[in-house]
Backbone as a chain_set.jsonl record, in Angstrom:
{"seq": "PKLISIIQFQDPSSEKLAVIIPKMQGIPLSEFIKQHPITDEYIILHKIIKPISEILNAMHNLGIMHGNINPNSIYIDQDYN", "coords": {"N": [[87.009, 108.776, 93.831], [90.383, 108.302, 94.198], [93.106, 105.7, 93.392], [96.094, 105.06, 93.774], [98.718, 103.905, 90.867], [100.278, 101.733, 90.738], [103.802, 100.99, 89.518], [106.034, 99.649, 89.718], [107.539, 96.148, 91.681], [110.163, 96.663, 94.178], [112.409, 93.953, 95.404], [111.123, 91.37, 95.417], [111.522, 89.392, 96.848], [112.788, 90.013, 99.174], [111.894, 90.621, 103.042], [111.125, 92.964, 103.273], [109.828, 95.062, 101.24], [109.67, 96.967, 98.821], [107.39, 99.786, 96.544], [106.82, 101.132, 94.302], [104.995, 104.135, 93.046], [103.99, 107.223, 91.237], [104.767, 110.367, 91.0], [102.898, 112.154, 93.473], [99.487, 113.596, 93.26], [98.613, 117.057, 94.492], [97.968, 117.903, 98.035], [98.627, 115.791, 101.094], [95.834, 114.81, 103.196], [96.589, 115.888, 106.312], [98.052, 118.028, 105.372], [95.491, 119.7, 104.0], [93.627, 119.815, 105.405], [94.422, 120.999, 107.576], [94.755, 124.29, 106.629], [92.775, 124.341, 104.564], [90.48, 124.804, 106.734], [87.717, 122.463, 107.354], [84.032, 123.015, 107.58], [81.674, 121.9, 107.899], [79.729, 119.662, 107.797], [78.554, 117.756, 105.148], [80.467, 118.19, 103.354], [82.735, 116.65, 105.041], [82.2, 114.106, 105.742], [80.93, 113.035, 102.154], [82.114, 113.866, 100.694], [85.507, 112.951, 101.731], [85.409, 111.028, 104.107], [83.548, 109.026, 102.993], [84.57, 109.338, 99.976], [86.149, 107.819, 101.016], [86.677, 105.03, 102.173], [85.057, 103.746, 100.578], [87.0, 103.183, 98.869], [88.261, 101.677, 100.703], [87.058, 100.01, 100.599], [86.539, 98.412, 98.313], [89.58, 97.02, 98.061], [89.463, 95.656, 99.918], [87.314, 93.595, 98.17], [88.553, 93.094, 96.767], [91.285, 91.892, 97.883], [93.305, 92.343, 98.629], [95.65, 94.146, 100.684], [96.401, 96.537, 102.708], [98.558, 99.226, 104.816], [99.24, 101.214, 107.05], [97.369, 103.653, 106.74], [96.584, 106.971, 107.429], [95.952, 110.191, 107.659], [97.991, 111.989, 106.766], [98.956, 109.724, 104.959], [97.062, 109.319, 102.529], [96.007, 111.246, 99.347], [94.786, 114.832, 98.472], [93.453, 117.162, 96.899], [92.064, 120.532, 95.709], [89.626, 120.048, 94.751], [88.921, 118.409, 96.125], [89.168, 115.261, 95.263]], "CA": [[88.332, 108.468, 94.618], [91.278, 107.098, 93.317], [93.464, 104.584, 92.735], [97.922, 105.109, 92.768], [98.689, 102.986, 90.119], [102.033, 100.262, 90.873], [104.722, 101.408, 88.766], [107.536, 98.818, 90.306], [107.51, 96.37, 93.157], [111.305, 96.434, 94.169], [113.278, 92.949, 95.789], [110.07, 90.096, 96.515], [112.169, 87.628, 97.62], [112.981, 90.603, 100.417], [110.813, 90.581, 103.62], [110.872, 94.318, 103.11], [108.659, 95.055, 100.588], [109.329, 98.579, 98.236], [106.33, 99.333, 95.956], [107.692, 102.629, 93.29], [103.944, 104.714, 92.567], [104.244, 107.702, 90.726], [104.326, 111.746, 92.427], [101.677, 112.106, 93.848], [99.087, 114.879, 92.694], [97.727, 117.585, 95.977], [98.603, 117.565, 99.043], [98.137, 115.274, 102.429], [94.788, 115.064, 103.766], [97.163, 116.575, 107.419], [98.03, 119.782, 105.234], [94.929, 120.406, 103.759], [92.964, 120.081, 106.719], [95.161, 123.207, 108.535], [94.541, 124.568, 105.192], [91.084, 124.052, 105.076], [88.889, 124.106, 108.051], [87.127, 122.378, 107.202], [83.265, 122.784, 109.159], [80.758, 121.687, 106.881], [79.494, 117.861, 107.996], [78.39, 117.409, 104.215], [81.64, 117.55, 102.934], [83.903, 115.928, 105.099], [81.193, 112.585, 105.12], [80.683, 112.375, 101.415], [83.878, 114.53, 100.243], [86.515, 112.71, 102.024], [86.077, 110.339, 104.104], [82.899, 107.756, 101.961], [84.651, 108.197, 99.582], [88.216, 106.922, 101.491], [85.967, 103.918, 102.914], [84.702, 103.073, 98.862], [88.096, 102.969, 98.144], [89.011, 100.628, 101.338], [85.549, 98.076, 101.106], [86.821, 98.215, 96.815], [90.712, 97.103, 97.844], [89.446, 94.55, 100.697], [86.817, 93.045, 98.211], [90.43, 92.625, 95.91], [92.2, 90.958, 98.903], [94.291, 94.246, 98.497], [95.994, 94.353, 102.43], [97.061, 98.19, 103.115], [98.637, 99.323, 106.215], [99.367, 102.901, 107.326], [96.794, 104.915, 106.414], [96.495, 107.984, 107.591], [95.841, 111.49, 106.367], [99.8, 111.737, 105.516], [99.371, 109.425, 103.623], [96.207, 110.433, 102.148], [96.139, 113.273, 99.444], [93.889, 114.948, 98.25], [93.486, 118.38, 95.167], [91.487, 121.274, 95.932], [88.436, 119.272, 94.211], [88.355, 117.187, 97.359], [89.557, 114.723, 95.109]], "C": [[89.137, 108.2, 93.925], [92.786, 106.327, 93.783], [94.871, 105.245, 93.024], [97.835, 104.388, 91.736], [100.529, 102.187, 90.207], [102.672, 100.923, 89.847], [105.583, 99.795, 88.927], [107.529, 98.118, 91.905], [109.203, 96.426, 93.203], [111.503, 95.065, 95.244], [112.094, 92.284, 96.115], [110.183, 89.17, 96.892], [112.501, 89.067, 99.143], [112.331, 90.34, 101.612], [110.311, 91.826, 103.432], [110.115, 93.712, 101.617], [109.335, 97.011, 99.773], [108.293, 99.067, 97.455], [106.347, 101.23, 95.176], [106.106, 103.197, 92.473], [104.825, 106.109, 92.032], [103.849, 109.315, 91.592], [102.862, 111.345, 92.25], [100.921, 113.647, 93.389], [98.365, 115.49, 94.261], [98.113, 117.731, 96.992], [98.027, 116.075, 100.477], [97.254, 115.734, 103.094], [94.824, 116.033, 104.799], [97.313, 118.341, 106.823], [96.684, 120.506, 104.975], [93.788, 120.604, 104.552], [93.728, 121.281, 107.899], [95.083, 124.452, 107.454], [93.882, 125.123, 104.623], [90.282, 124.146, 105.526], [88.287, 123.981, 107.47], [85.589, 121.995, 108.278], [82.213, 122.43, 108.391], [81.183, 119.998, 106.401], [79.082, 117.461, 106.405], [79.817, 116.606, 103.641], [82.905, 116.569, 103.186], [82.873, 114.654, 105.472], [81.038, 112.023, 103.787], [81.286, 113.209, 100.718], [85.126, 113.588, 100.38], [86.407, 111.478, 102.72], [85.179, 109.286, 103.992], [83.658, 107.566, 100.538], [86.261, 107.109, 99.735], [87.487, 105.454, 101.768], [85.466, 103.587, 101.571], [86.017, 102.597, 98.892], [88.595, 101.576, 98.979], [87.92, 99.227, 101.539], [86.498, 97.822, 98.924], [88.456, 97.558, 96.925], [90.83, 95.615, 99.001], [88.411, 93.689, 100.038], [88.305, 92.052, 97.128], [90.725, 91.36, 96.79], [93.438, 91.528, 98.415], [95.016, 94.361, 100.786], [96.429, 95.683, 101.63], [97.301, 97.735, 104.278], [99.118, 101.175, 105.909], [98.842, 103.709, 106.66], [96.089, 105.77, 107.259], [96.976, 109.147, 106.973], [97.552, 112.387, 106.181], [99.798, 110.921, 105.321], [98.362, 109.089, 102.587], [96.49, 111.4, 100.992], [95.231, 113.422, 98.785], [93.903, 116.496, 97.7], [92.08, 119.404, 96.271], [90.469, 120.624, 95.609], [87.937, 118.102, 95.717], [88.696, 115.463, 95.921], [91.618, 113.52, 96.07]], "O": [[88.794, 107.777, 92.821], [93.365, 106.79, 94.765], [94.914, 106.283, 92.364], [96.666, 104.077, 91.506], [101.596, 102.38, 89.624], [101.884, 101.562, 89.151], [105.545, 98.969, 88.015], [107.52, 98.75, 92.961], [109.669, 96.196, 92.087], [110.607, 95.08, 96.088], [111.786, 92.527, 97.282], [109.43, 88.259, 97.234], [112.272, 88.579, 100.249], [111.83, 89.254, 101.321], [109.086, 91.94, 103.403], [109.927, 92.596, 101.132], [109.295, 98.043, 100.443], [107.583, 98.161, 97.889], [105.875, 102.245, 95.689], [105.94, 102.76, 91.334], [106.029, 106.215, 92.264], [103.001, 109.468, 92.472], [102.111, 110.711, 91.508], [101.591, 114.663, 93.202], [97.757, 114.755, 95.039], [99.327, 117.652, 96.803], [96.882, 115.625, 100.44], [97.393, 116.817, 103.662], [93.953, 116.9, 104.872], [96.963, 119.393, 107.357], [96.489, 121.621, 105.458], [93.025, 121.548, 104.346], [93.356, 122.095, 108.745], [95.471, 125.57, 107.792], [94.076, 126.232, 104.126], [89.203, 123.738, 105.095], [87.885, 124.908, 106.767], [85.59, 121.233, 109.245], [81.673, 123.536, 108.358], [81.941, 119.396, 105.642], [79.456, 116.289, 106.362], [80.183, 115.438, 103.505], [83.679, 115.993, 102.421], [83.697, 113.868, 105.006], [80.973, 110.796, 103.726], [80.659, 113.277, 99.661], [85.799, 113.369, 99.373], [87.137, 110.598, 102.263], [85.519, 108.328, 104.687], [83.675, 106.511, 99.903], [86.952, 106.304, 99.111], [88.235, 104.599, 101.294], [85.612, 102.367, 101.653], [86.101, 101.37, 98.95], [89.127, 100.617, 98.419], [87.905, 98.159, 102.151], [86.97, 96.71, 98.685], [88.898, 97.476, 95.779], [91.749, 94.797, 99.042], [88.114, 92.773, 100.805], [88.701, 90.897, 96.974], [90.49, 90.181, 96.522], [94.389, 90.979, 97.858], [94.41, 94.703, 101.802], [96.696, 95.855, 100.441], [96.895, 96.728, 104.858], [99.233, 101.931, 104.943], [99.475, 104.51, 105.973], [95.054, 105.392, 107.808], [97.891, 109.301, 106.165], [97.875, 113.289, 105.408], [100.984, 110.592, 105.35], [98.847, 108.492, 101.625], [97.141, 112.397, 101.305], [94.635, 112.439, 98.343], [94.673, 117.128, 98.423], [91.43, 118.995, 97.233], [90.006, 120.41, 96.729], [86.988, 117.385, 96.033], [87.928, 114.552, 96.232], [92.076, 112.529, 95.501]]}, "num_chains": 1, "name": "protein.A"}
């Protein structure tokens, strides 16, 4: 599992925060599932759900908040990364 790097924050004095990130590799998880229907429970649990939960746990342990976690905001490649 990989987290994206943050390149820059914009307008930190505003109530609205914009985060600049590099171009994403892969496709949204929602598209990946449409293109590659997964029926193997091991792959679903160990290659997709477990890495996502590990990343979220690591973020929480660092005090990092997140929002809008959904299949459209999670990117995945052919190797389930």
